Amino acid sequence: MINKYITAAILAAAAGGVAEAQVSRPVPHLVVSIAIDQLRTDYMEAFMPSYGTGGFRKLLQGGAVYQNARYTFAPVDRASAVASITTGTSPSDNGITGFKWLDKETLIPVGCVDDDKYGGIFTKRKSSPKNIATTTMGDELKIATDGAALVYSIAADRDAAVIGGGHAADGAVWFDGDNQCWCSSEYYYKKAPQWLEGYNLMSAGAMTADNVNTGVTGMALQCVASASMGKDNVPDILSLTYDAKVPIDKDVLNKQLLQYKYIQLDKELERLITGIEEKVGRNNVLFVVTGTGYCNERDVDYAKYRIPNGTFYMNRTANLLNMYLGAIYGQDKYVESCFYNQIFLNIRLIEQKRINTSELLSRAQTFIMQLSGVSNVFTSKNLLLSGDGGSSRLRNWFFPNNCGDLVVEVSPGWKLLNEENFQQYTSKESAIPFPLIFYGTGVTQENINTPVTIDRIAPTIAKSIRIRAPNACSASPLY
């Protein structure tokens, strides 16, 4: 009788806790974060009748689908997009402004994951995540579990693989088109792991740049199996990047190749989801799928349709600006270099001559604004003063260590061209439609039309696996 009373008392005391547990979401054993480079909702939906049941259909019909996703910054490319997904913040904090930027010391373009300190494994490329200025989801998971969690990243491209993994990843693997094999960096391994060597031997001669999505799936399934990811109660993270680039041939969109691309991508997603659910358990894995927010498009001959257009010559503008500043402050080399739509000034020279930097920047801004084809000019001073005088999306992109002192935006329909190094830049403010999908552990099916930003992925994943969000992430979880 006494035991019954004790039992009843315990149950009564725990009643509140039970009610809370009923609404608490289960913790996934494995989170699979998937970025699909250049994914577009309109293209994805156009070929829906040709899809199977286990790829896009499964995600859209069984997941929480946010229809209107967007990035908080511009411009966006593959590297900056993946960095935003995994850090939960923008380039102004995480430092990854793009695939490449101009080194201010050498005035030579450098890759975002270049690092001469660490040699390549099966590749000549030397790589590390040293340029990511914040923690990533994987980093925070490693910290929270004292290194017990497993974190891997796999992508067709080196930048996406390294950035997707973060600083503390167990491994990052990408496809080397020159050597036609999957490779990595000595940052992660002293020598290639057996499963990587085995996969390369197995697929020798079969891999090409045209079917790297197949390789991403194969490598992912091999990694999950070989590393025993998702097999215990310590959550693991697998970051993947697939490719949905639009095939453009001589400025013509090849619709047949485009359709083939999306149908094959659907098959790879089905193979991935099915394979991981079989290995880890359907109720133990959370899939997060989104796009990179941009898309390479064919050049349009606006003149043919009598639409306002033109070419803005960046190198000529830089030379004219240098002459203009020389007339005011005395002849010298005030403009050091250009990189796409950015102008880099010789700040050391300007300071040595005791010229007021703010005044010079303001004069340069006014001068360039008078030129044909210029929509706006932003100075580093403007962009660093909490968006004062600049757009919020550009401000969120601007990272002073990597970016120029002047940023030129050309008018819609205009193309920016540097005749010296053949760099081209086109201002595109039109939104690229792409979704954000959560599917798996603790997720109920729903369609949400409310716009959401990509920086909310990291805190949502962090909440689902009960860890802290990345250290520069201020966005709130989606659920």
Tab-separated table of C-alpha atoms in Angstrom:
chain	number	residue	atom	x	y	z
A	1	MET	CA	0.000	0.000	0.000
A	2	ILE	CA	2.834	2.375	0.879
A	3	ASN	CA	4.465	1.717	-2.500
A	4	LYS	CA	1.220	2.661	-4.259
A	5	TYR	CA	1.084	5.994	-2.427
A	6	ILE	CA	4.700	6.678	-3.237
A	7	THR	CA	4.108	5.819	-6.880
A	8	ALA	CA	1.036	8.037	-7.014
A	9	ALA	CA	2.957	10.935	-5.446
A	10	ILE	CA	5.790	10.558	-7.957
A	11	LEU	CA	3.345	10.486	-10.880
A	12	ALA	CA	1.521	13.552	-9.577
A	13	ALA	CA	4.780	15.462	-9.158
A	14	ALA	CA	5.892	14.461	-12.634
A	15	ALA	CA	2.602	15.347	-14.309
A	16	GLY	CA	3.793	18.805	-15.256
A	17	GLY	CA	6.992	17.354	-16.669
A	18	VAL	CA	5.082	14.794	-18.727
A	19	ALA	CA	2.889	17.497	-20.232
A	20	GLU	CA	5.987	19.461	-21.173
A	21	ALA	CA	7.636	16.390	-22.695
A	22	GLN	CA	4.607	15.836	-24.907
A	23	VAL	CA	5.208	19.124	-26.716
A	24	SER	CA	8.995	18.845	-26.721
A	25	ARG	CA	10.516	17.856	-30.045
A	26	PRO	CA	12.756	14.770	-30.162
A	27	VAL	CA	16.470	15.289	-30.745
A	28	PRO	CA	17.749	13.940	-34.105
A	29	HIS	CA	20.767	11.649	-34.057
A	30	LEU	CA	21.917	13.104	-37.370
A	31	VAL	CA	21.325	16.467	-39.062
A	32	VAL	CA	21.870	16.541	-42.826
A	33	SER	CA	22.197	20.141	-44.035
A	34	ILE	CA	21.843	20.320	-47.821
A	35	ALA	CA	22.597	23.422	-49.896
A	36	ILE	CA	21.640	23.113	-53.572
A	37	ASP	CA	23.692	25.589	-55.553
A	38	GLN	CA	21.524	27.765	-57.829
A	39	LEU	CA	18.292	25.918	-56.991
A	40	ARG	CA	15.214	27.732	-58.285
A	41	THR	CA	11.638	27.070	-57.187
A	42	ASP	CA	10.221	27.725	-60.669
A	43	TYR	CA	12.561	25.199	-62.292
A	44	MET	CA	12.033	22.694	-59.484
A	45	GLU	CA	8.244	22.870	-59.872
A	46	ALA	CA	8.307	22.854	-63.681
A	47	PHE	CA	9.558	19.252	-63.809
A	48	MET	CA	7.480	17.891	-60.923
A	49	PRO	CA	5.556	15.418	-63.136
A	50	SER	CA	8.857	13.675	-63.954
A	51	TYR	CA	9.985	13.188	-60.338
A	52	GLY	CA	9.827	10.039	-58.280
A	53	THR	CA	8.206	9.816	-54.859
A	54	GLY	CA	11.269	9.886	-52.616
A	55	GLY	CA	13.088	13.108	-53.545
A	56	PHE	CA	11.556	16.545	-54.018
A	57	ARG	CA	8.020	15.145	-53.633
A	58	LYS	CA	8.836	13.545	-50.297
A	59	LEU	CA	10.400	16.728	-48.966
A	60	LEU	CA	7.593	18.990	-50.169
A	61	GLN	CA	4.748	16.714	-49.113
A	62	GLY	CA	6.166	15.653	-45.758
A	63	GLY	CA	8.218	18.598	-44.568
A	64	ALA	CA	7.840	22.108	-43.234
A	65	VAL	CA	8.228	24.112	-46.431
A	66	TYR	CA	9.056	27.813	-46.282
A	67	GLN	CA	8.187	28.994	-49.778
A	68	ASN	CA	9.871	32.404	-49.677
A	69	ALA	CA	13.431	32.155	-48.448
A	70	ARG	CA	16.036	34.857	-48.971
A	71	TYR	CA	19.506	35.927	-47.888
A	72	THR	CA	20.094	38.990	-45.740
A	73	PHE	CA	22.924	40.289	-47.927
A	74	ALA	CA	23.920	40.933	-51.538
A	75	PRO	CA	25.742	39.994	-53.656
A	76	VAL	CA	25.431	36.254	-52.996
A	77	ASP	CA	27.486	33.404	-54.428
A	78	ARG	CA	28.025	29.756	-53.503
A	79	ALA	CA	30.712	30.383	-50.884
A	80	SER	CA	28.957	33.243	-49.085
A	81	ALA	CA	25.643	31.357	-49.168
A	82	VAL	CA	27.051	28.190	-47.575
A	83	ALA	CA	28.849	30.336	-44.991
A	84	SER	CA	25.593	32.077	-44.077
A	85	ILE	CA	23.790	28.744	-43.713
A	86	THR	CA	26.377	27.258	-41.382
A	87	THR	CA	27.246	30.386	-39.332
A	88	GLY	CA	23.762	31.863	-39.058
A	89	THR	CA	25.007	35.298	-40.003
A	90	SER	CA	26.131	37.421	-42.957
A	91	PRO	CA	29.576	38.117	-44.496
A	92	SER	CA	29.912	41.309	-42.454
A	93	ASP	CA	30.405	38.981	-39.478
A	94	ASN	CA	31.627	35.648	-40.855
A	95	GLY	CA	34.092	37.219	-43.317
A	96	ILE	CA	33.186	35.085	-46.355
A	97	THR	CA	32.211	37.773	-48.867
A	98	GLY	CA	32.535	35.480	-51.851
A	99	PHE	CA	34.402	32.754	-53.676
A	100	LYS	CA	37.372	35.123	-54.097
A	101	TRP	CA	38.454	38.547	-52.939
A	102	LEU	CA	41.430	40.870	-53.410
A	103	ASP	CA	44.214	40.535	-50.842
A	104	LYS	CA	44.844	44.103	-49.700
A	105	GLU	CA	48.532	43.456	-49.018
A	106	THR	CA	49.478	41.745	-52.281
A	107	LEU	CA	46.647	43.087	-54.492
A	108	ILE	CA	46.284	39.523	-55.788
A	109	PRO	CA	42.931	37.696	-55.825
A	110	VAL	CA	42.808	34.838	-53.308
A	111	GLY	CA	40.344	32.004	-52.820
A	112	CYS	CA	38.197	32.063	-49.705
A	113	VAL	CA	39.603	28.733	-48.438
A	114	ASP	CA	43.178	29.031	-49.720
A	115	ASP	CA	45.816	28.257	-47.077
A	116	ASP	CA	49.449	27.485	-47.944
A	117	LYS	CA	49.962	25.947	-44.503
A	118	TYR	CA	48.012	22.778	-45.304
A	119	GLY	CA	48.736	20.618	-48.323
A	120	GLY	CA	46.175	18.743	-50.335
A	121	ILE	CA	45.259	15.068	-50.240
A	122	PHE	CA	44.856	13.789	-53.815
A	123	THR	CA	44.994	17.431	-54.971
A	124	LYS	CA	47.469	20.290	-55.325
A	125	ARG	CA	45.052	22.769	-53.752
A	126	LYS	CA	46.016	23.866	-50.218
A	127	SER	CA	42.976	24.571	-48.112
A	128	SER	CA	41.582	25.334	-44.669
A	129	PRO	CA	38.631	27.171	-43.066
A	130	LYS	CA	40.889	29.821	-41.480
A	131	ASN	CA	39.034	32.712	-43.159
A	132	ILE	CA	35.711	31.923	-41.477
A	133	ALA	CA	35.683	34.574	-38.759
A	134	THR	CA	33.002	32.971	-36.558
A	135	THR	CA	31.959	29.558	-35.315
A	136	THR	CA	29.738	27.285	-37.392
A	137	MET	CA	27.018	24.811	-36.425
A	138	GLY	CA	29.585	22.040	-36.546
A	139	ASP	CA	32.016	23.992	-34.369
A	140	GLU	CA	29.382	24.602	-31.711
A	141	LEU	CA	28.350	20.943	-31.750
A	142	LYS	CA	31.956	19.876	-31.256
A	143	ILE	CA	32.288	22.314	-28.344
A	144	ALA	CA	29.021	21.196	-26.740
A	145	THR	CA	29.928	17.485	-26.920
A	146	ASP	CA	33.595	17.916	-26.020
A	147	GLY	CA	34.528	16.600	-29.442
A	148	ALA	CA	32.344	13.480	-29.278
A	149	ALA	CA	30.021	14.519	-32.118
A	150	LEU	CA	30.930	13.763	-35.723
A	151	VAL	CA	30.987	16.594	-38.277
A	152	TYR	CA	31.661	16.019	-41.984
A	153	SER	CA	31.156	18.068	-45.126
A	154	ILE	CA	30.989	16.885	-48.734
A	155	ALA	CA	30.546	18.980	-51.876
A	156	ALA	CA	31.465	19.065	-55.525
A	157	ASP	CA	33.377	22.301	-54.934
A	158	ARG	CA	36.237	22.962	-52.546
A	159	ASP	CA	34.888	26.198	-51.069
A	160	ALA	CA	31.500	24.677	-50.225
A	161	ALA	CA	33.070	21.576	-48.667
A	162	VAL	CA	35.523	23.453	-46.442
A	163	ILE	CA	33.099	26.192	-45.386
A	164	GLY	CA	30.299	23.692	-44.792
A	165	GLY	CA	32.505	21.785	-42.374
A	166	GLY	CA	33.857	24.698	-40.367
A	167	HIS	CA	36.938	24.863	-38.151
A	168	ALA	CA	36.395	21.748	-36.041
A	169	ALA	CA	35.076	19.298	-38.654
A	170	ASP	CA	36.336	15.733	-38.712
A	171	GLY	CA	36.646	15.986	-42.470
A	172	ALA	CA	35.771	17.903	-45.632
A	173	VAL	CA	35.819	16.248	-49.044
A	174	TRP	CA	35.357	17.665	-52.548
A	175	PHE	CA	35.811	16.688	-56.190
A	176	ASP	CA	39.036	17.624	-57.973
A	177	GLY	CA	38.232	17.965	-61.650
A	178	ASP	CA	41.896	18.048	-62.659
A	179	ASN	CA	42.671	14.684	-61.083
A	180	GLN	CA	39.151	13.272	-61.482
A	181	CYS	CA	38.952	12.124	-57.887
A	182	TRP	CA	37.609	13.062	-54.465
A	183	CYS	CA	40.118	14.839	-52.282
A	184	SER	CA	40.672	16.670	-49.021
A	185	SER	CA	43.211	18.709	-47.045
A	186	GLU	CA	45.913	17.933	-44.512
A	187	TYR	CA	44.053	20.337	-42.239
A	188	TYR	CA	41.733	17.402	-41.537
A	189	TYR	CA	43.867	14.326	-42.188
A	190	LYS	CA	47.514	13.308	-42.056
A	191	LYS	CA	46.660	10.831	-44.771
A	192	ALA	CA	43.525	9.940	-46.655
A	193	PRO	CA	40.981	7.880	-44.689
A	194	GLN	CA	40.377	4.370	-45.992
A	195	TRP	CA	36.797	5.087	-47.009
A	196	LEU	CA	37.934	8.003	-49.199
A	197	GLU	CA	40.659	5.919	-50.848
A	198	GLY	CA	38.223	3.049	-51.327
A	199	TYR	CA	35.593	5.240	-52.943
A	200	ASN	CA	38.139	6.708	-55.371
A	201	LEU	CA	39.315	3.220	-56.349
A	202	MET	CA	35.763	2.038	-56.787
A	203	SER	CA	34.757	5.001	-58.958
A	204	ALA	CA	38.042	5.395	-60.852
A	205	GLY	CA	37.387	6.542	-64.406
A	206	ALA	CA	33.656	6.876	-63.810
A	207	MET	CA	33.556	10.336	-62.227
A	208	THR	CA	33.314	13.461	-64.341
A	209	ALA	CA	32.312	17.038	-63.629
A	210	ASP	CA	28.926	16.287	-65.285
A	211	ASN	CA	27.745	13.803	-62.622
A	212	VAL	CA	29.305	15.080	-59.421
A	213	ASN	CA	25.875	15.037	-57.729
A	214	THR	CA	26.012	11.252	-57.996
A	215	GLY	CA	29.411	11.381	-56.342
A	216	VAL	CA	28.167	13.644	-53.537
A	217	THR	CA	25.447	11.116	-52.712
A	218	GLY	CA	27.854	8.185	-52.926
A	219	MET	CA	30.426	9.909	-50.742
A	220	ALA	CA	27.752	10.933	-48.225
A	221	LEU	CA	26.394	7.406	-47.843
A	222	GLN	CA	29.923	6.029	-47.589
A	223	CYS	CA	30.836	8.602	-44.949
A	224	VAL	CA	27.720	7.923	-42.854
A	225	ALA	CA	28.371	4.184	-42.943
A	226	SER	CA	32.140	4.280	-42.394
A	227	ALA	CA	32.072	6.859	-39.593
A	228	SER	CA	28.941	5.340	-37.999
A	229	MET	CA	27.182	8.692	-38.020
A	230	GLY	CA	23.842	8.916	-36.223
A	231	LYS	CA	24.368	5.652	-34.338
A	232	ASP	CA	24.252	7.014	-30.769
A	233	ASN	CA	22.503	9.693	-28.749
A	234	VAL	CA	25.203	12.272	-29.499
A	235	PRO	CA	23.957	14.280	-32.513
A	236	ASP	CA	26.136	14.440	-35.642
A	237	ILE	CA	26.094	16.877	-38.571
A	238	LEU	CA	26.643	16.128	-42.257
A	239	SER	CA	26.851	19.163	-44.549
A	240	LEU	CA	26.290	18.552	-48.274
A	241	THR	CA	26.246	20.820	-51.312
A	242	TYR	CA	24.611	19.701	-54.556
A	243	ASP	CA	24.681	21.450	-57.908
A	244	ALA	CA	21.700	22.770	-59.896
A	245	LYS	CA	23.580	25.119	-62.217
A	246	VAL	CA	21.641	26.246	-65.247
A	247	PRO	CA	23.209	24.917	-68.473
A	248	ILE	CA	23.881	27.871	-70.775
A	249	ASP	CA	25.330	27.298	-74.237
A	250	LYS	CA	26.251	30.370	-76.262
A	251	ASP	CA	23.848	32.539	-74.250
A	252	VAL	CA	20.989	30.087	-74.874
A	253	LEU	CA	19.307	28.178	-72.043
A	254	ASN	CA	19.315	24.479	-72.934
A	255	LYS	CA	15.918	23.412	-71.615
A	256	GLN	CA	16.523	19.706	-72.229
A	257	LEU	CA	19.722	19.754	-70.172
A	258	LEU	CA	17.970	21.807	-67.518
A	259	GLN	CA	15.185	19.241	-67.240
A	260	TYR	CA	17.713	16.402	-67.115
A	261	LYS	CA	19.610	18.242	-64.364
A	262	TYR	CA	16.590	18.548	-62.085
A	263	ILE	CA	15.346	15.022	-62.710
A	264	GLN	CA	18.785	13.599	-61.875
A	265	LEU	CA	18.990	15.826	-58.805
A	266	ASP	CA	15.629	14.465	-57.672
A	267	LYS	CA	16.958	10.918	-58.047
A	268	GLU	CA	20.051	11.728	-56.018
A	269	LEU	CA	17.980	13.271	-53.233
A	270	GLU	CA	15.817	10.140	-53.159
A	271	ARG	CA	18.888	7.903	-53.023
A	272	LEU	CA	20.383	10.027	-50.245
A	273	ILE	CA	17.243	10.248	-48.098
A	274	THR	CA	16.398	6.574	-48.497
A	275	GLY	CA	19.953	5.447	-47.829
A	276	ILE	CA	20.419	7.580	-44.709
A	277	GLU	CA	16.997	6.678	-43.291
A	278	GLU	CA	17.826	3.000	-43.717
A	279	LYS	CA	21.159	3.400	-41.926
A	280	VAL	CA	20.141	5.797	-39.152
A	281	GLY	CA	16.410	5.264	-38.797
A	282	ARG	CA	13.641	7.361	-40.254
A	283	ASN	CA	12.815	8.992	-36.911
A	284	ASN	CA	16.438	9.817	-36.102
A	285	VAL	CA	17.448	12.143	-38.923
A	286	LEU	CA	16.612	15.768	-39.732
A	287	PHE	CA	17.094	16.973	-43.307
A	288	VAL	CA	17.408	20.711	-44.012
A	289	VAL	CA	17.329	21.694	-47.696
A	290	THR	CA	17.679	25.129	-49.284
A	291	GLY	CA	19.213	27.011	-52.235
A	292	THR	CA	22.054	29.475	-52.571
A	293	GLY	CA	19.893	32.432	-53.577
A	294	TYR	CA	21.395	33.242	-56.975
A	295	CYS	CA	21.467	31.780	-60.468
A	296	ASN	CA	23.791	32.235	-63.426
A	297	GLU	CA	21.736	33.578	-66.292
A	298	ARG	CA	22.369	34.139	-69.960
A	299	ASP	CA	23.396	37.593	-71.111
A	300	VAL	CA	20.468	39.532	-72.507
A	301	ASP	CA	20.816	41.838	-75.508
A	302	TYR	CA	18.816	44.706	-74.042
A	303	ALA	CA	19.612	46.943	-77.014
A	304	LYS	CA	17.731	44.533	-79.280
A	305	TYR	CA	14.544	45.273	-77.329
A	306	ARG	CA	15.275	49.000	-76.883
A	307	ILE	CA	15.698	48.580	-73.118
A	308	PRO	CA	18.121	51.018	-71.400
A	309	ASN	CA	21.564	49.446	-71.289
A	310	GLY	CA	25.269	50.087	-71.544
A	311	THR	CA	28.766	49.091	-70.429
A	312	PHE	CA	30.539	50.709	-67.496
A	313	TYR	CA	34.320	50.350	-67.818
A	314	MET	CA	35.764	49.886	-64.361
A	315	ASN	CA	39.462	50.208	-65.222
A	316	ARG	CA	38.870	53.433	-67.137
A	317	THR	CA	36.877	54.805	-64.215
A	318	ALA	CA	39.705	53.968	-61.799
A	319	ASN	CA	42.197	55.826	-64.008
A	320	LEU	CA	39.923	58.860	-64.298
A	321	LEU	CA	39.390	58.863	-60.545
A	322	ASN	CA	43.137	58.783	-59.929
A	323	MET	CA	43.595	61.786	-62.257
A	324	TYR	CA	40.782	63.643	-60.510
A	325	LEU	CA	42.241	63.029	-57.031
A	326	GLY	CA	45.697	63.977	-58.342
A	327	ALA	CA	44.384	67.337	-59.504
A	328	ILE	CA	43.114	68.024	-55.976
A	329	TYR	CA	45.780	66.476	-53.742
A	330	GLY	CA	48.824	66.348	-56.029
A	331	GLN	CA	49.779	63.709	-58.596
A	332	ASP	CA	50.244	60.242	-57.092
A	333	LYS	CA	48.827	56.713	-57.158
A	334	TYR	CA	45.725	57.054	-55.010
A	335	VAL	CA	43.893	54.136	-56.653
A	336	GLU	CA	45.708	50.857	-56.142
A	337	SER	CA	43.464	48.332	-57.863
A	338	CYS	CA	39.979	47.215	-58.853
A	339	PHE	CA	38.177	43.958	-58.197
A	340	TYR	CA	34.875	43.533	-60.012
A	341	ASN	CA	32.774	46.512	-58.803
A	342	GLN	CA	35.144	47.531	-55.989
A	343	ILE	CA	37.874	50.179	-56.003
A	344	PHE	CA	40.807	49.851	-53.593
A	345	LEU	CA	42.565	53.053	-52.537
A	346	ASN	CA	46.119	53.467	-51.270
A	347	ILE	CA	45.106	54.247	-47.699
A	348	ARG	CA	48.704	54.256	-46.429
A	349	LEU	CA	49.666	56.914	-48.965
A	350	ILE	CA	46.594	58.969	-48.142
A	351	GLU	CA	47.399	58.849	-44.427
A	352	GLN	CA	51.095	59.627	-45.042
A	353	LYS	CA	50.057	62.737	-46.976
A	354	ARG	CA	47.777	63.631	-44.064
A	355	ILE	CA	44.769	63.817	-46.325
A	356	ASN	CA	41.397	63.560	-44.630
A	357	THR	CA	40.262	60.059	-45.662
A	358	SER	CA	36.568	60.770	-45.179
A	359	GLU	CA	36.819	63.879	-47.324
A	360	LEU	CA	38.670	62.026	-50.087
A	361	LEU	CA	36.139	59.183	-50.070
A	362	SER	CA	33.297	61.667	-50.289
A	363	ARG	CA	34.928	63.437	-53.259
A	364	ALA	CA	35.544	60.098	-55.002
A	365	GLN	CA	31.941	59.045	-54.396
A	366	THR	CA	30.580	62.290	-55.854
A	367	PHE	CA	32.871	62.043	-58.890
A	368	ILE	CA	31.854	58.484	-59.791
A	369	MET	CA	28.163	59.193	-59.210
A	370	GLN	CA	28.239	61.644	-62.126
A	371	LEU	CA	29.284	58.968	-64.632
A	372	SER	CA	26.805	57.317	-66.987
A	373	GLY	CA	25.456	53.961	-65.905
A	374	VAL	CA	26.068	54.439	-62.187
A	375	SER	CA	23.136	53.720	-59.922
A	376	ASN	CA	24.913	54.268	-56.616
A	377	VAL	CA	28.350	54.439	-55.011
A	378	PHE	CA	29.021	53.333	-51.451
A	379	THR	CA	32.088	54.157	-49.405
A	380	SER	CA	33.602	51.975	-46.706
A	381	LYS	CA	32.843	54.716	-44.194
A	382	ASN	CA	29.157	54.727	-45.150
A	383	LEU	CA	28.876	50.968	-44.925
A	384	LEU	CA	30.599	50.738	-41.558
A	385	LEU	CA	28.362	53.316	-39.905
A	386	SER	CA	25.433	50.975	-39.253
A	387	GLY	CA	24.206	51.202	-42.804
A	388	ASP	CA	24.255	54.994	-42.860
A	389	GLY	CA	24.191	55.952	-46.511
A	390	GLY	CA	24.118	52.361	-47.762
A	391	SER	CA	21.620	49.570	-48.391
A	392	SER	CA	21.154	47.087	-45.551
A	393	ARG	CA	21.842	44.071	-47.783
A	394	LEU	CA	25.115	45.555	-49.015
A	395	ARG	CA	26.007	46.547	-45.460
A	396	ASN	CA	25.454	42.947	-44.327
A	397	TRP	CA	27.818	41.804	-47.089
A	398	PHE	CA	30.600	44.315	-46.432
A	399	PHE	CA	33.613	42.982	-44.500
A	400	PRO	CA	36.364	45.635	-44.381
A	401	ASN	CA	39.292	43.174	-44.443
A	402	ASN	CA	38.151	41.762	-47.795
A	403	CYS	CA	36.287	44.565	-49.515
A	404	GLY	CA	37.182	47.724	-51.413
A	405	ASP	CA	36.990	51.323	-50.243
A	406	LEU	CA	34.408	52.175	-52.897
A	407	VAL	CA	31.645	49.890	-54.164
A	408	VAL	CA	29.993	50.833	-57.458
A	409	GLU	CA	26.485	49.704	-58.363
A	410	VAL	CA	25.605	50.036	-62.035
A	411	SER	CA	22.091	50.722	-63.273
A	412	PRO	CA	19.752	47.860	-64.242
A	413	GLY	CA	20.566	46.667	-67.740
A	414	TRP	CA	24.154	47.878	-67.510
A	415	LYS	CA	27.214	45.640	-67.432
A	416	LEU	CA	30.378	46.485	-65.543
A	417	LEU	CA	33.555	45.455	-67.378
A	418	ASN	CA	37.254	45.619	-66.566
A	419	GLU	CA	39.122	45.475	-69.871
A	420	GLU	CA	42.455	44.737	-68.183
A	421	ASN	CA	41.507	41.493	-66.436
A	422	PHE	CA	38.188	40.763	-68.222
A	423	GLN	CA	36.167	40.726	-65.004
A	424	GLN	CA	32.465	41.330	-65.540
A	425	TYR	CA	29.769	42.223	-63.065
A	426	THR	CA	26.061	42.768	-63.615
A	427	SER	CA	23.853	44.350	-60.997
A	428	LYS	CA	20.855	42.074	-60.359
A	429	GLU	CA	18.336	43.046	-57.737
A	430	SER	CA	15.579	40.710	-58.946
A	431	ALA	CA	14.860	37.964	-56.425
A	432	ILE	CA	15.569	34.315	-57.236
A	433	PRO	CA	12.766	32.136	-55.788
A	434	PHE	CA	13.969	29.196	-53.700
A	435	PRO	CA	12.560	27.256	-50.732
A	436	LEU	CA	13.749	26.270	-47.263
A	437	ILE	CA	12.615	22.794	-46.212
A	438	PHE	CA	12.841	20.957	-42.887
A	439	TYR	CA	12.018	17.251	-43.082
A	440	GLY	CA	12.388	14.489	-40.504
A	441	THR	CA	12.724	14.332	-36.733
A	442	GLY	CA	10.151	16.476	-34.934
A	443	VAL	CA	8.874	18.182	-38.102
A	444	THR	CA	5.222	18.265	-39.137
A	445	GLN	CA	4.102	18.969	-42.680
A	446	GLU	CA	3.082	22.530	-43.421
A	447	ASN	CA	3.506	25.203	-46.073
A	448	ILE	CA	4.551	28.658	-44.899
A	449	ASN	CA	4.349	31.649	-47.228
A	450	THR	CA	5.768	34.146	-44.745
A	451	PRO	CA	9.234	35.273	-45.967
A	452	VAL	CA	12.135	33.865	-43.925
A	453	THR	CA	15.853	34.564	-43.958
A	454	ILE	CA	18.563	31.932	-44.268
A	455	ASP	CA	20.404	33.089	-41.150
A	456	ARG	CA	17.615	31.395	-39.153
A	457	ILE	CA	18.668	27.899	-40.234
A	458	ALA	CA	21.616	27.655	-37.838
A	459	PRO	CA	19.700	28.682	-34.684
A	460	THR	CA	16.852	26.334	-35.628
A	461	ILE	CA	19.226	23.391	-35.981
A	462	ALA	CA	21.034	24.421	-32.796
A	463	LYS	CA	17.747	24.415	-30.887
A	464	SER	CA	16.762	21.024	-32.299
A	465	ILE	CA	20.004	19.405	-31.099
A	466	ARG	CA	20.093	21.391	-27.816
A	467	ILE	CA	23.283	23.379	-28.374
A	468	ARG	CA	24.226	27.050	-28.566
A	469	ALA	CA	23.847	28.828	-31.899
A	470	PRO	CA	27.075	30.000	-33.654
A	471	ASN	CA	28.792	32.855	-31.808
A	472	ALA	CA	27.851	35.640	-34.251
A	473	CYS	CA	24.307	34.438	-34.871
A	474	SER	CA	21.622	36.791	-33.548
A	475	ALA	CA	18.710	35.391	-35.568
A	476	SER	CA	15.883	33.537	-33.820
A	477	PRO	CA	14.933	29.880	-34.493
A	478	LEU	CA	12.067	29.203	-36.888
A	479	TYR	CA	10.407	26.797	-34.457
